[in-house]
mmCIF file of C-alpha atoms in Angstrom:
data_model
loop_
_atom_site.group_PDB
_atom_site.id
_atom_site.type_symbol
_atom_site.label_atom_id
_atom_site.label_comp_id
_atom_site.label_asym_id
_atom_site.label_seq_id
_atom_site.Cartn_x
_atom_site.Cartn_y
_atom_site.Cartn_z
ATOM 1 C CA MET A 99 0.004 0.059 -0.063
ATOM 2 C CA GLY A 100 2.765 2.091 0.780
ATOM 3 C CA VAL A 101 4.096 2.103 -2.714
ATOM 4 C CA ILE A 102 0.890 2.987 -4.234
ATOM 5 C CA ILE A 103 0.152 5.893 -1.721
ATOM 6 C CA ASP A 104 3.554 6.932 -2.552
ATOM 7 C CA TYR A 105 3.000 7.445 -6.398
ATOM 8 C CA SER A 106 -0.349 8.579 -6.295
ATOM 9 C CA LEU A 107 0.860 11.363 -4.356
ATOM 10 C CA THR A 108 3.867 11.967 -6.513
ATOM 11 C CA PHE A 109 1.552 12.286 -9.543
ATOM 12 C CA TYR A 110 -0.831 14.392 -7.958
ATOM 13 C CA PHE A 111 1.017 16.893 -6.071
ATOM 14 C CA ALA A 112 4.186 17.126 -8.618
ATOM 15 C CA GLY A 113 1.979 18.450 -10.919
ATOM 16 C CA SER A 114 3.217 17.557 -14.023
ATOM 17 C CA ILE A 115 5.621 14.787 -15.901
ATOM 18 C CA GLU A 116 8.122 17.472 -16.808
ATOM 19 C CA ARG A 117 8.418 18.227 -12.655
ATOM 20 C CA ILE A 118 8.813 14.553 -12.283
ATOM 21 C CA LEU A 119 11.387 13.868 -14.665
ATOM 22 C CA ASP A 120 13.326 16.965 -13.335
ATOM 23 C CA TYR A 121 13.078 16.304 -9.482
ATOM 24 C CA GLU A 122 12.222 12.653 -8.753
ATOM 25 C CA PHE A 123 14.660 10.806 -6.988
ATOM 26 C CA SER A 124 13.441 7.193 -8.105
ATOM 27 C CA PRO A 125 15.672 6.247 -11.288
ATOM 28 C CA THR A 126 13.455 3.175 -11.763
ATOM 29 C CA LEU A 127 10.002 5.562 -11.740
ATOM 30 C CA VAL A 128 11.886 8.428 -13.980
ATOM 31 C CA PHE A 129 12.284 5.436 -16.741
ATOM 32 C CA ALA A 130 8.938 4.128 -16.309
ATOM 33 C CA VAL A 131 7.932 7.938 -17.070
ATOM 34 C CA GLU A 132 10.166 8.468 -20.251
ATOM 35 C CA HIS A 133 8.885 5.109 -21.425
ATOM 36 C CA ASN A 134 4.882 5.556 -20.798
ATOM 37 C CA ILE A 135 5.138 1.725 -18.733
ATOM 38 C CA VAL A 136 3.921 4.017 -15.294
ATOM 39 C CA LEU A 137 1.044 1.286 -14.540
ATOM 40 C CA PRO A 138 3.055 -1.862 -15.571
ATOM 41 C CA TYR A 139 6.073 -0.452 -13.653
ATOM 42 C CA LEU A 140 3.676 0.404 -10.532
ATOM 43 C CA GLY A 141 1.825 -3.166 -10.888
ATOM 44 C CA LEU A 142 5.455 -4.825 -11.116
ATOM 45 C CA THR A 143 6.751 -2.795 -7.942
ATOM 46 C CA VAL A 144 3.659 -3.769 -5.540
ATOM 47 C CA ILE A 145 3.926 -7.465 -6.617
ATOM 48 C CA PHE A 146 7.687 -7.241 -6.187
ATOM 49 C CA TYR A 147 7.312 -5.831 -2.555
ATOM 50 C CA TYR A 148 4.225 -7.549 -1.652
ATOM 51 C CA PHE A 149 6.358 -11.155 -2.282
ATOM 52 C CA MET A 150 9.542 -9.928 -1.165
ATOM 53 C CA GLY A 151 7.809 -8.931 2.210
ATOM 54 C CA TYR A 152 5.849 -11.976 2.692
ATOM 55 C CA THR A 153 9.134 -14.348 1.974
ATOM 56 C CA ILE A 154 11.228 -12.665 4.333
ATOM 57 C CA LEU A 155 8.262 -12.895 6.687
ATOM 58 C CA LYS A 156 7.481 -16.594 6.207
ATOM 59 C CA PHE A 157 11.602 -17.138 6.760
ATOM 60 C CA LEU A 158 11.470 -14.981 10.196
ATOM 61 C CA GLU A 159 8.356 -16.704 11.391
ATOM 62 C CA ASP A 160 10.005 -18.832 14.184
ATOM 63 C CA GLU A 161 12.903 -16.721 14.606
ATOM 64 C CA GLU A 162 12.933 -14.249 17.958
ATOM 65 C CA ILE A 163 14.139 -11.452 15.038
ATOM 66 C CA TYR A 164 10.563 -11.625 13.403
ATOM 67 C CA PRO A 165 9.565 -8.375 15.245
ATOM 68 C CA ILE A 166 12.454 -6.546 13.712
ATOM 69 C CA GLY A 167 11.242 -7.965 10.090
ATOM 70 C CA VAL A 168 8.203 -6.540 10.451
ATOM 71 C CA PHE A 169 9.376 -3.058 11.885
ATOM 72 C CA ILE A 170 11.687 -2.934 8.930
ATOM 73 C CA ILE A 171 8.847 -3.538 6.418
ATOM 74 C CA LEU A 172 6.592 -0.786 8.028
ATOM 75 C CA LEU A 173 9.679 1.412 8.110
ATOM 76 C CA MET A 174 10.113 1.158 4.402
ATOM 77 C CA SER A 175 6.407 1.753 3.706
ATOM 78 C CA LEU A 176 6.278 4.676 5.799
ATOM 79 C CA THR A 177 9.189 6.111 3.915
ATOM 80 C CA HIS A 178 7.323 5.507 0.792
ATOM 81 C CA VAL A 179 4.166 7.503 2.266
ATOM 82 C CA LEU A 180 6.261 10.302 3.372
ATOM 83 C CA GLY A 181 7.997 10.318 -0.050
ATOM 84 C CA GLY A 182 4.962 11.061 -1.988
ATOM 85 C CA LEU A 183 4.136 13.632 0.542
ATOM 86 C CA SER A 184 7.498 15.360 -0.342
ATOM 87 C CA TRP A 185 5.904 16.993 -3.463
ATOM 88 C CA TYR A 186 3.665 18.544 -1.138
ATOM 89 C CA VAL A 187 6.195 19.920 1.235
ATOM 90 C CA LEU A 188 8.837 20.573 -0.808
ATOM 91 C CA ASN A 189 11.664 20.888 1.933
ATOM 92 C CA GLU A 190 15.225 19.562 1.448
ATOM 93 C CA ALA A 191 15.496 18.846 5.040
ATOM 94 C CA TYR A 192 12.328 17.026 4.765
ATOM 95 C CA SER A 193 13.516 15.229 1.703
ATOM 96 C CA ASN A 194 16.755 14.612 3.728
ATOM 97 C CA MET A 195 14.633 12.971 6.737
ATOM 98 C CA ILE A 196 13.258 10.715 4.371
ATOM 99 C CA PHE A 197 16.618 9.399 3.100
ATOM 100 C CA MET A 198 18.099 9.091 6.325
ATOM 101 C CA LEU A 199 14.589 6.614 6.992
ATOM 102 C CA SER A 200 15.543 4.660 4.061
ATOM 103 C CA MET A 201 19.399 4.838 5.249
ATOM 104 C CA THR A 202 17.874 3.368 8.852
ATOM 105 C CA SER A 203 15.872 0.405 7.385
ATOM 106 C CA ILE A 204 18.904 -0.477 5.698
ATOM 107 C CA ILE A 205 21.507 -0.591 8.286
ATOM 108 C CA ILE A 206 18.912 -2.012 10.671
ATOM 109 C CA ALA A 207 18.689 -4.748 8.249
ATOM 110 C CA ILE A 208 22.359 -4.988 7.911
ATOM 111 C CA SER A 209 22.949 -5.469 11.726
ATOM 112 C CA VAL A 210 20.319 -7.709 12.197
ATOM 113 C CA PHE A 211 21.614 -9.848 9.653
ATOM 114 C CA GLY A 212 25.492 -9.422 11.261
ATOM 115 C CA TYR A 213 23.969 -10.602 14.314
ATOM 116 C CA GLU A 214 22.483 -13.560 13.510
ATOM 117 C CA ILE A 215 25.585 -14.370 11.555
ATOM 118 C CA PHE A 216 27.444 -13.839 14.538
ATOM 119 C CA LYS A 217 25.271 -15.736 16.652
ATOM 120 C CA ARG A 218 25.015 -19.203 15.002
ATOM 121 C CA GLU A 219 28.533 -19.260 14.933
#
């Protein structure tokens, strides 16, 4: 849902395709806009996120780090929604905050992965 909200807000608040092409951070979305394949791109992105999230949580189902996996997925969803709102806010500090949220989810995932590797040895 976060991806759908993100791109819906992006197209609504950006105002034009030209602004998206000029200012959008995601190179894959820019590619989709340039080649007029936004709907298939959006559909594949939603399916990819859903199945990856489902698969990861399925693997973590009986692990003690399951809640951290849920947290990371929720953080990524929140990051998408806030990213869509950045077209309304239009503030560099806000955009940097969203970028830091993305980096936080990556750092948490890498840290937990490292923890699991060291724990099992």
